[in-house]
XYZ file of C-alpha atoms in Angstrom:
600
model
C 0.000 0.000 0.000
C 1.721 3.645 -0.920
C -0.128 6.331 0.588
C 0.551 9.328 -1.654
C 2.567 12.220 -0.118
C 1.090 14.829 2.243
C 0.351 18.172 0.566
C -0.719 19.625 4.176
C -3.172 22.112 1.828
C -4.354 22.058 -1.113
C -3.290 24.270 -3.606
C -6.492 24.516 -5.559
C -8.277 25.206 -1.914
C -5.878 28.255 -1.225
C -6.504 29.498 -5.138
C -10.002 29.705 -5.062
C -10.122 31.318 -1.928
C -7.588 34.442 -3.247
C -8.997 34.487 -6.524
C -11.982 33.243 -6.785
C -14.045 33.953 -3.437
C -11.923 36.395 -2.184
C -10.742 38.620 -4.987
C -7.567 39.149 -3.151
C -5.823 40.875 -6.163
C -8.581 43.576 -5.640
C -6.739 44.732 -2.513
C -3.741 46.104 -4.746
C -6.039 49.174 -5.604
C -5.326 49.944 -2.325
C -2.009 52.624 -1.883
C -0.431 50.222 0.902
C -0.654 47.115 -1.611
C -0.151 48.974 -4.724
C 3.457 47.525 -5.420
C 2.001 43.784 -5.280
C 0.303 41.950 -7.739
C -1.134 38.238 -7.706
C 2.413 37.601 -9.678
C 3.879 38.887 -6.264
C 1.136 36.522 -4.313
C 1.922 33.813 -6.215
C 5.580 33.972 -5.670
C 5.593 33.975 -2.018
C 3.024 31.220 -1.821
C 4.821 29.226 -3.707
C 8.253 29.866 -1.790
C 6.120 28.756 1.521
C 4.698 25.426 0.292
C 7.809 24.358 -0.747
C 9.793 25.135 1.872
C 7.131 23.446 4.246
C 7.048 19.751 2.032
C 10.597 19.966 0.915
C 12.085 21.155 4.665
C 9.788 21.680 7.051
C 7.531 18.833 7.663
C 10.098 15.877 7.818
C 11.193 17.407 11.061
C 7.742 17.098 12.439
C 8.155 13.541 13.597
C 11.410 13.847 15.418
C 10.103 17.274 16.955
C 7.320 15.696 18.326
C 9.278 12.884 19.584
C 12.177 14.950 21.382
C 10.700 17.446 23.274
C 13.148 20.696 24.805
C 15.124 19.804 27.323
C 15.964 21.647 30.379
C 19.761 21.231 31.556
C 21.997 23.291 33.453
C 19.156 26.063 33.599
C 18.761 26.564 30.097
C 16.281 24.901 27.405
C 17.711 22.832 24.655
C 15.717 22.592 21.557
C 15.648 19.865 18.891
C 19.060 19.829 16.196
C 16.407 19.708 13.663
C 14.789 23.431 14.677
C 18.425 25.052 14.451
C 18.203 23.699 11.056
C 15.466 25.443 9.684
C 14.964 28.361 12.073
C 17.056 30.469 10.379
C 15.853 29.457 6.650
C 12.708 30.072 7.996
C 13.699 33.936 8.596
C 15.322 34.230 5.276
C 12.012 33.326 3.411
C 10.366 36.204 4.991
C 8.006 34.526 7.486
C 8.498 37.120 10.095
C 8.095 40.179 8.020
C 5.489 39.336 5.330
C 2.900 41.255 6.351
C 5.042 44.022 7.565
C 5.505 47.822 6.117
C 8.392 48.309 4.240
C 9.952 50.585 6.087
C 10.601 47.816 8.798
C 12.245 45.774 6.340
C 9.241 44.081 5.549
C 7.338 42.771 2.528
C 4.113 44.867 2.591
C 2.044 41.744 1.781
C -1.841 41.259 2.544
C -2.494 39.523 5.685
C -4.940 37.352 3.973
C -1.715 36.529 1.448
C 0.544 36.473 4.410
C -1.646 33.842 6.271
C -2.342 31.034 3.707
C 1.063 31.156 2.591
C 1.793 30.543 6.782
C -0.625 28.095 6.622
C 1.391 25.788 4.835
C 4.064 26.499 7.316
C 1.785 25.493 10.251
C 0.641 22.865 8.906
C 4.138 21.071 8.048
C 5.838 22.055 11.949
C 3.154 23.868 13.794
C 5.974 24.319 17.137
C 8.871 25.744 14.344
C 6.690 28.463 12.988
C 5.544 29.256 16.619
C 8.642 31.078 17.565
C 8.530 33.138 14.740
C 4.809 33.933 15.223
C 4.896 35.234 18.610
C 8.158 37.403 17.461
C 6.509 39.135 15.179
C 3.727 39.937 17.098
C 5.991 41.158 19.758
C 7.722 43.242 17.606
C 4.799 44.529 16.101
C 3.230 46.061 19.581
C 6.502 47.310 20.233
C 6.964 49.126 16.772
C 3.205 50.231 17.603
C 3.637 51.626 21.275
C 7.327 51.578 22.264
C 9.497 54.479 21.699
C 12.219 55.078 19.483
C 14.621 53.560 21.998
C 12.677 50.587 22.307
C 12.251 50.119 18.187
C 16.201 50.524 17.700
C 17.122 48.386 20.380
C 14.513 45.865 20.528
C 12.059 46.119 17.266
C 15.014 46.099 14.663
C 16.426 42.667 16.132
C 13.138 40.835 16.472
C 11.996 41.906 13.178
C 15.666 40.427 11.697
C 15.352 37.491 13.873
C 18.427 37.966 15.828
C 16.480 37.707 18.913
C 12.868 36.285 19.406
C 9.338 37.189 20.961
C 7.300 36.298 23.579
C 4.019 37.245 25.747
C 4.806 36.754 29.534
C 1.083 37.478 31.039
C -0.021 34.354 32.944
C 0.469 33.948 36.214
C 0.029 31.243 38.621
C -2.606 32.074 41.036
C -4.581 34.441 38.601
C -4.070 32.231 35.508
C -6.766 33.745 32.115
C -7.858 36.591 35.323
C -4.914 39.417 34.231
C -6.753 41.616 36.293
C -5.182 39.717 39.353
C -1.087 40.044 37.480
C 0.949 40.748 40.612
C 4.166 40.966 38.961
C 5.874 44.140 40.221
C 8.165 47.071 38.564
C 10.140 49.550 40.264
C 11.427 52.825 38.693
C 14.769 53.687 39.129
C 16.602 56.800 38.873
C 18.013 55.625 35.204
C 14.547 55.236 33.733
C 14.707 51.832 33.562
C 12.146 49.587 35.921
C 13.213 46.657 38.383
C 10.995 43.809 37.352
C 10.030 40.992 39.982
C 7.813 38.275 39.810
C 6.824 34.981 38.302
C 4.886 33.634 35.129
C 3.980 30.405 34.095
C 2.706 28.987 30.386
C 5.435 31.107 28.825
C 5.477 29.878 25.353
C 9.097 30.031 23.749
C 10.242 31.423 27.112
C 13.673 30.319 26.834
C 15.874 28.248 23.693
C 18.895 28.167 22.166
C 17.951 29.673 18.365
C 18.918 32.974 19.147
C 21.189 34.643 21.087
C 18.548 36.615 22.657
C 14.711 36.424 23.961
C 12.287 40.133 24.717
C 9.708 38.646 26.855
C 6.735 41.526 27.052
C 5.545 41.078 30.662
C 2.694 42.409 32.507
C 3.655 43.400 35.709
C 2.351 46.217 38.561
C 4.240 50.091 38.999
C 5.030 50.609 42.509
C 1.441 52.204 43.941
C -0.632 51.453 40.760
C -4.401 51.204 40.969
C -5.585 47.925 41.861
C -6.945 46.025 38.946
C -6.808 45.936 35.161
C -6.571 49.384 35.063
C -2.754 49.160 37.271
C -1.313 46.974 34.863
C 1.568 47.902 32.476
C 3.279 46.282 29.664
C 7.173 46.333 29.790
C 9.844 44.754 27.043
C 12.302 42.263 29.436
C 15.271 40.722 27.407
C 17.186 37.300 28.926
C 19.995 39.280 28.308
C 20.339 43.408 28.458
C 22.124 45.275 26.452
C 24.949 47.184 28.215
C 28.336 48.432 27.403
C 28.511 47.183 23.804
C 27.687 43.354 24.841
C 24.707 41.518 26.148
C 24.766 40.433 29.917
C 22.800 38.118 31.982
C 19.778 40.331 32.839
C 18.162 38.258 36.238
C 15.310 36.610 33.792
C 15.420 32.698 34.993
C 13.732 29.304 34.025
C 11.489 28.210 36.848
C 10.653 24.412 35.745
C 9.179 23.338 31.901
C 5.484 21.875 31.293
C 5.369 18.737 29.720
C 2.968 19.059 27.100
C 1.027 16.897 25.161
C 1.045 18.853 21.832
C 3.428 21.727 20.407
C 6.135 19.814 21.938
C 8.644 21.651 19.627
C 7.874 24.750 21.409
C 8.910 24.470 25.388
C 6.087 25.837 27.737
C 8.015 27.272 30.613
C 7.711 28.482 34.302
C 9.829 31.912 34.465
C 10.949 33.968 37.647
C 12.314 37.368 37.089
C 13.974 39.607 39.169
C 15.032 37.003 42.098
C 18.017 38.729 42.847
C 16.932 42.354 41.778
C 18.783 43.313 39.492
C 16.016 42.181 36.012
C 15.515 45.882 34.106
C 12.644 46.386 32.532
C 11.825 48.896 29.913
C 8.163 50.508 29.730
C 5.925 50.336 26.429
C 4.284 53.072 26.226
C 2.386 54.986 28.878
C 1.726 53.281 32.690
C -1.342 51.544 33.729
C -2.285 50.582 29.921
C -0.178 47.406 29.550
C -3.763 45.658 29.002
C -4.739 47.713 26.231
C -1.170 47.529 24.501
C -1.415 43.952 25.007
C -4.782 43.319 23.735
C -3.075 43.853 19.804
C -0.876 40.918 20.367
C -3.365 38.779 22.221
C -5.853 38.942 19.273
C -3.271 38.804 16.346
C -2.215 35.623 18.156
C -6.260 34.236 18.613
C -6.545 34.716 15.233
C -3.047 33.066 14.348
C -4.034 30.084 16.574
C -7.652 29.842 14.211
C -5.086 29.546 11.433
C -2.637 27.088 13.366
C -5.881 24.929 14.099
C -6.897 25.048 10.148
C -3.390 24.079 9.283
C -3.456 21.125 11.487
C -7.042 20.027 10.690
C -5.714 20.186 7.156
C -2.464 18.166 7.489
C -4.487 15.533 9.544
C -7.464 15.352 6.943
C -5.362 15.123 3.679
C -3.174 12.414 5.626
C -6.449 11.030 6.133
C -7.710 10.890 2.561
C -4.561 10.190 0.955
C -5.120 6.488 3.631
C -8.209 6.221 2.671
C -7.764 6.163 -1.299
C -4.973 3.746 -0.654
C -5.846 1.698 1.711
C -7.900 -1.726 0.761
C -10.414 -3.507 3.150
C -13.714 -4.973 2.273
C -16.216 -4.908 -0.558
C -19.221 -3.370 -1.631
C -22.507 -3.621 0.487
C -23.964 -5.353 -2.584
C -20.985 -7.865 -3.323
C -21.529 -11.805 -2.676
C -18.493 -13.297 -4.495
C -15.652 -13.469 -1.608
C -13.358 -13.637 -4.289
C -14.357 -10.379 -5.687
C -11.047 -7.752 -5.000
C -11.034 -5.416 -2.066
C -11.588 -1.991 -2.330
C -10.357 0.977 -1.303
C -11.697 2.140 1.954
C -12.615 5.538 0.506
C -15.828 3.161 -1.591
C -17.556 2.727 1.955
C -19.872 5.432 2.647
C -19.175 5.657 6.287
C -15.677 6.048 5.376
C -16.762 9.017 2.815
C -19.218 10.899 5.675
C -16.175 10.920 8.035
C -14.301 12.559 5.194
C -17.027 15.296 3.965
C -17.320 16.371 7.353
C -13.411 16.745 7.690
C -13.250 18.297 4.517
C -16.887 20.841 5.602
C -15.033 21.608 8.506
C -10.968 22.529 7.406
C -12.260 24.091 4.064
C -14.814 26.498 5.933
C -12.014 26.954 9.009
C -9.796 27.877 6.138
C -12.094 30.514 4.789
C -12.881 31.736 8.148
C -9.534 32.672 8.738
C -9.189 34.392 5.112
C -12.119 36.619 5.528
C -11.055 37.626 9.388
C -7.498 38.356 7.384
C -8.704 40.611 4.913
C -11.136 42.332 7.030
C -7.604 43.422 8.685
C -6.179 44.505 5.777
C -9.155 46.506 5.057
C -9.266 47.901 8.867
C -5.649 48.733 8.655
C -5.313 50.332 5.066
C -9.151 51.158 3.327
C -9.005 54.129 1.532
C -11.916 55.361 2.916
C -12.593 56.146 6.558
C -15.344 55.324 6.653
C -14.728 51.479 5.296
C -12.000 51.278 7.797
C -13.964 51.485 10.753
C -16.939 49.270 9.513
C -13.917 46.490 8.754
C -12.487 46.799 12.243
C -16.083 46.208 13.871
C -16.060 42.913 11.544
C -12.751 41.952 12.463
C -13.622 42.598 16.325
C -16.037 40.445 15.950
C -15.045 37.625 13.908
C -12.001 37.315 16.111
C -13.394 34.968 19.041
C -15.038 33.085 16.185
C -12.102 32.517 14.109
C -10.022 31.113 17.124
C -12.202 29.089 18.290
C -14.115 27.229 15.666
C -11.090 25.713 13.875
C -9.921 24.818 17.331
C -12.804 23.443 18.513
C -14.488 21.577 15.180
C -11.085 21.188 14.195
C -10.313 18.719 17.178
C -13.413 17.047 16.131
C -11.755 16.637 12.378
C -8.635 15.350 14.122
C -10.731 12.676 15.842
C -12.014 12.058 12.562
C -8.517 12.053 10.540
C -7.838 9.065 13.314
C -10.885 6.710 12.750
C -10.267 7.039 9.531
C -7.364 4.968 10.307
C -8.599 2.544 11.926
C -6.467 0.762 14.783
C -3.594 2.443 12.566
C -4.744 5.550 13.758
C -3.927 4.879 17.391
C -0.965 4.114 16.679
C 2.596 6.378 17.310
C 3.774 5.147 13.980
C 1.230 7.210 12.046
C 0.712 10.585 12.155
C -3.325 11.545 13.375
C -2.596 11.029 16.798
C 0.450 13.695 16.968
C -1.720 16.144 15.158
C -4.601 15.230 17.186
C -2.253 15.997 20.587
C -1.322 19.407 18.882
C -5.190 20.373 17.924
C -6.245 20.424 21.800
C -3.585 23.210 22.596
C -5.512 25.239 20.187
C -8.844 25.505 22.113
C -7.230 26.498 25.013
C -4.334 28.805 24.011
C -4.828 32.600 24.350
C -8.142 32.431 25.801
C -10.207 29.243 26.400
C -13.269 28.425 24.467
C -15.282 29.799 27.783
C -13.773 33.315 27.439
C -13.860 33.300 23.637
C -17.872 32.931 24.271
C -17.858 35.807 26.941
C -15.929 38.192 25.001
C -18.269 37.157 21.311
C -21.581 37.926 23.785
C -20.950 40.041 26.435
C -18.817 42.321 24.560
C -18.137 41.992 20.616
C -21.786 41.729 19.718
C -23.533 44.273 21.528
C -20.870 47.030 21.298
C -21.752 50.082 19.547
C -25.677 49.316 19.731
C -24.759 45.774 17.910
C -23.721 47.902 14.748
C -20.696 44.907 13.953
C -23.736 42.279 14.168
C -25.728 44.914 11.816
C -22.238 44.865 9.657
C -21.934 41.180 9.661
C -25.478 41.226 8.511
C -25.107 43.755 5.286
C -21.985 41.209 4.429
C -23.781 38.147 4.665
C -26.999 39.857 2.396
C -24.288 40.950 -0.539
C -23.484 36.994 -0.039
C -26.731 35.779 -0.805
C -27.330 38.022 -3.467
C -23.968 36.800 -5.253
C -24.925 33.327 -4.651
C -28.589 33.716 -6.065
C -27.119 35.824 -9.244
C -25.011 32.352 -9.558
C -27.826 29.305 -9.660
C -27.086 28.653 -5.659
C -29.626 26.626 -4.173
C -32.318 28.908 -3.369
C -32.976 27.275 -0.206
C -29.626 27.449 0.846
C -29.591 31.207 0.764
C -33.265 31.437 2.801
C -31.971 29.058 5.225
C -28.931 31.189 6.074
C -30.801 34.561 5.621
C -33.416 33.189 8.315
C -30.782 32.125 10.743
C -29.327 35.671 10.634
C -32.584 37.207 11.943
C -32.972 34.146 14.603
C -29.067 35.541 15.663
C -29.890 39.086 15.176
C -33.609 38.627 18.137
C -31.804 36.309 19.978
C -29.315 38.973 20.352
C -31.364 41.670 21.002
C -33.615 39.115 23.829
C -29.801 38.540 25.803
C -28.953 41.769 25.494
C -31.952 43.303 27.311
C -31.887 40.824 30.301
C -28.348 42.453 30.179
C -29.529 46.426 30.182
C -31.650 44.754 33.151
C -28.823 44.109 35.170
C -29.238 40.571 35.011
C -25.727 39.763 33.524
C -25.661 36.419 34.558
C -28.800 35.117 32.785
C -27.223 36.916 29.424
C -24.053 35.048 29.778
C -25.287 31.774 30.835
C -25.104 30.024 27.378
C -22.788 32.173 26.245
C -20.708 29.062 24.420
C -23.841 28.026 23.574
C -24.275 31.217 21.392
C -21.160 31.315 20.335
C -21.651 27.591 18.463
C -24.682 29.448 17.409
C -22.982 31.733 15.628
C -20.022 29.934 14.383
C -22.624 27.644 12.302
C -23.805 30.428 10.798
C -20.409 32.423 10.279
C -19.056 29.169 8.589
C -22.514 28.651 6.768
C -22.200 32.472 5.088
C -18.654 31.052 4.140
C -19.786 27.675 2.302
C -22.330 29.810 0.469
C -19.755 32.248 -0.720
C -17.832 28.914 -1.957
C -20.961 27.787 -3.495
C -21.020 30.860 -5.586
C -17.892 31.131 -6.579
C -18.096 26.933 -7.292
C -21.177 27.725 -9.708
C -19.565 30.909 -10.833
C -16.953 28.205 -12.119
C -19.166 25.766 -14.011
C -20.613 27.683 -15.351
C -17.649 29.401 -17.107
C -16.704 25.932 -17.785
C -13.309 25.670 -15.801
C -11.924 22.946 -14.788
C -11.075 20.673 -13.355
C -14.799 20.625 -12.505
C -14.579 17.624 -9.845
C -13.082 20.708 -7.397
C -16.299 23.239 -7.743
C -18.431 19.908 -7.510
C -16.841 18.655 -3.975
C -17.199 22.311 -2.940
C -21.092 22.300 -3.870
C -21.085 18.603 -1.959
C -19.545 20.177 1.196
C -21.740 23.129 1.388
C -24.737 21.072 1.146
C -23.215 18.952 3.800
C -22.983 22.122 5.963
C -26.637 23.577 4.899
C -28.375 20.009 5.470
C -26.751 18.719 8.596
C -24.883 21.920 10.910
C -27.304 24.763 9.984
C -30.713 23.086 11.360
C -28.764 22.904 14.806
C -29.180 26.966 14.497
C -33.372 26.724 15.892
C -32.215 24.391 19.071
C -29.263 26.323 20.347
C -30.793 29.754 20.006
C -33.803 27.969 21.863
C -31.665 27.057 24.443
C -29.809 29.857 24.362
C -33.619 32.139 25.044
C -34.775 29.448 27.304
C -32.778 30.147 30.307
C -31.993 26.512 30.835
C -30.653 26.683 34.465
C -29.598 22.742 35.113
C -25.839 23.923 35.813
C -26.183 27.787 36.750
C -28.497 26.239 40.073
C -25.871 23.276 40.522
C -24.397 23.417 43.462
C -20.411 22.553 43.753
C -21.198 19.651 46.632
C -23.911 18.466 44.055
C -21.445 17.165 41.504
């Protein structure tokens, strides 16, 4: 049996959605984008998905299998990361998206992402160092000072030193309102950081000669609360004199994970013999507010992460089930007769559709969030800008969490698919599957994803980014029924819409009430709610652009056929869930709200 190689995406998946759904060539109209064409695009992609089959993903295995190890206070990574860490840099991962006047490539984030994808998908715990440097150096190039961008910015963004986000602690974990981390100003203008973190991700290695951890710590006599927290840039090693010296930033103890084992997961102390300096982003007491850019670049980077490994897991997954021979048709009687493939047994085939409904949607989930941020960052008009960044806002807990979450569930998938194989170390589904459950819980669990989609995102502004999301899903439905779409497809979705848009309204008026709690109560409840129907408006914009393609006879037309198969998948068997969770959801339902901790 040869299983046919691993393409961890498919090309004609990432295509369609730039060019054919997403009209990402449109963006170069835009001044900021003006120097790029899809020639540009193509280039790039192209550089990334080789670099990820060729380089990147035979390292996976051994990755996974060696974790970091901790000796003589330091973290030791795997041989095979040093090997491509610094290839990685040179393709331009950690700059893609970036202006070009940091050095960077001035791509679309929706360009930028795919092309990552790829990336994520081949060595999820490689490209996770780079991902959380960039973002660092992007809220530092954002808030810091010129100090801070010459000394700091310039080396992360050249990736002579990496990233990371030191917020968690261990008796306030998610709570950052409870960060008791403390920083002392001195007479030099520096800060005297103490305190200890836990979950740091990338918190100490030996890739670079250098690590700026961006902690969250307490001024001496700030406010109590959220509103007394600061943000302030903390290398392993401070600059002084012309050379780097040890700067009082220490590895506590490592957590043994059970996914992204390339990427160590570390317990940090700073400051245990006083002398850890600490420079200030930006103005006191709004470290939360600084912080919040990198937190949600990073929820939407972990959606993507969770695509990528969805994908890898379901195109292992088909590529085993179009190979692999067992059984015979339902209607064979000659034992004699020649297996067939696995893929011929339509059990086999529903397991598949639904991985394939699921990464393809979580795939254009993440695209749209992208280019809503290219649009919120660089529209032309004002006026666009701000209607984008109210989409983005609120597509954000969405995006993280549904290709972590139904992603998980395509894992699980990817893994009965092969059989007692599947369970197996020697194959590949269970490694991914380890990864996948990381994803629901990193930067914000599922739980706060759902508090921050209802109790914030949706009702903000008098609900207009629900009222937004609305007008977008309307020019949908219009494009689909100009294209020969299923009419019932597009009054399914357009009904479901109003159901979100009064259940919305209901929640948020036992809100205005003062009765928070009975708003919140099945808060993941609505946010399933509305991920069905966020990923629904995405399979219908497929659909359209799937028709739009028969009908202009491309080819090959197998690929807009599948697409129509997978959005009928989504419209016949995830949509009708829409009536019984917003029924729930307006219900009330009280069975664990009134349960008592000695019940359980």
């Amino acid at each position: 049996m040869t299983i046919p190689q691993n393409p961890l995406l498919n090309d004609r998946d990432v295509e369609f959605l730039l060019y054919e759904v997403l009209d990402a060539p449109r963006l170069c109209e835009l001044p900021y984008f003006a120097d790029h064409t899809r020639e540009t695009f193509d280039l790039y992609l192209q550089s990334c998905r080789r670099f990820a089959r060729e380089v990147l993903f035979p390292t996976y295995r051994p990755v996974d299998a060696s974790p970091p190890r901790f000796e003589g206070g330091a973290v030791a990574v795997h041989p095979a990361l040093k090997q491509v860490f610094r290839p990685m840099i040179e393709l331009g991962v950690l700059t893609a998206a970036r202006p070009a006047d940091v050095g960077g490539q001035q791509l679309p984030l929706v360009v930028a992402m795919l092309a990552g994808a790829y990336l994520m998908a081949a060595n999820l715990s490689a490209c996770g160092y780079l991902g959380l440097t960039t973002a660092a150096a992007h809220l530092i190039q954002t808030f810091g000072d010129e100090t801070l961008k010459s000394t700091f910015m310039t080396r992360l963004y050249a990736g002579e030193w990496t990233g990371t986000m030191a917020l968690t602690e261990p008796q306030a974990g998610s709570s950052l309102a409870d960060v008791q981390a403390r920083a002392e100003r001195t007479k030099a203008g520096h800060y005297l950081v103490r305190g200890s973190k836990i979950f740091i991700s990338g918190g100490d290695h030996d890739l670079a000669e250098n690590i700026v951890h961006l902690v969250l710590a307490r001024i001496d006599g700030a406010p109590p609360g959220i509103k007394g927290v600061s943000l302030f840039a903390v290398p392993k090693r401070r600059p002084e004199g012309g050379r780097l010296v040890p700067n009082d930033v220490e590895v506590a103890g490592v957590i043994h994970k059970i996914g992204w084992r390339g990427l160590p997961s570390l317990a940090m102390s700073f400051g245990e013999r006083g002398d850890c300096h600490g420079y200030l982003v930006g103005n006191p007491h709004q470290g939360i507010a600084y912080m919040f850019q990198m937190m949600n670049e990073a929820r939407i980077m972990v959606g993507v992460n969770a695509a990528a490994t969805a994908s890898a897991a379901y195109h292992e997954a088909l590529g085993y089930a179009l190979a692999r021979p067992q059984g015979r048709p339902l209607g064979s009687k000659d034992p004699r007769a020649p297996q067939v493939p696995i893929v011929e047994h339509a059990d086999v085939r529903r397991m598949l559709l639904r991985q394939k409904a699921i990464v393809e949607g979580s795939l254009a989930l993440v695209s749209t969030t992208a280019r809503y941020a290219d649009l919120a960052a660089h529209a032309a008009d004002p006026v666009e800008r701000e209607r984008a960044q109210r989409l983005l806002d609120l597509l954000t807990p969405i995006t993280k969490t549904f290709p972590a979450e139904k992603g998980f569930e395509s894992n699980a998938l990817a893994l009965q698919v092969h059989g007692g194989y599947g369970y197996s170390s020697e194959y590949l589904p269970e490694a991914w599957l380890r990864d996948q459950k990381l994803n629901s819980i990193h930067e914000g669990t599922t739980g706060i994803q759902g508090l921050d989609l209802l109790g914030r995102k949706v009702v903000a502004g008098g609900g207009a980014a629900l009222m937004a999301l609305g007008g977008e899903v309307e020019q949908t439905i219009g494009r689909a029924r100009r294209a020969g779409v299923e009419p019932a497809w597009c009054e399914r979705l357009g009904a479901s819409m109003s159901l979100l848009g009064e259940l919305t309204m209901h929640l948020a008026e036992a809100g205005l009430r003062g009765d928070v709690e009975r708003m919140l109560r099945h808060s993941a409840d609505y946010l399933e709610l509305a991920s069905i129907l966020v990923v629904a408006w995405q399979w219908l914009a497929m659909a359209a652009a799937a028709r739009e393609g028969l009908a202009r006879g491309a080819s090959p037309a197998g690929f807009y056929e599948g697409k129509l198969c997978a959005a009928q998948y989504w419209f016949s068997t995830e949509l009708p869930r829409a009536q019984a969770l917003a029924a729930l959801c307006r219900s009330g339902e009280d069975s664990y709200a009134r349960m008592r901790p000695e019940w359980f």
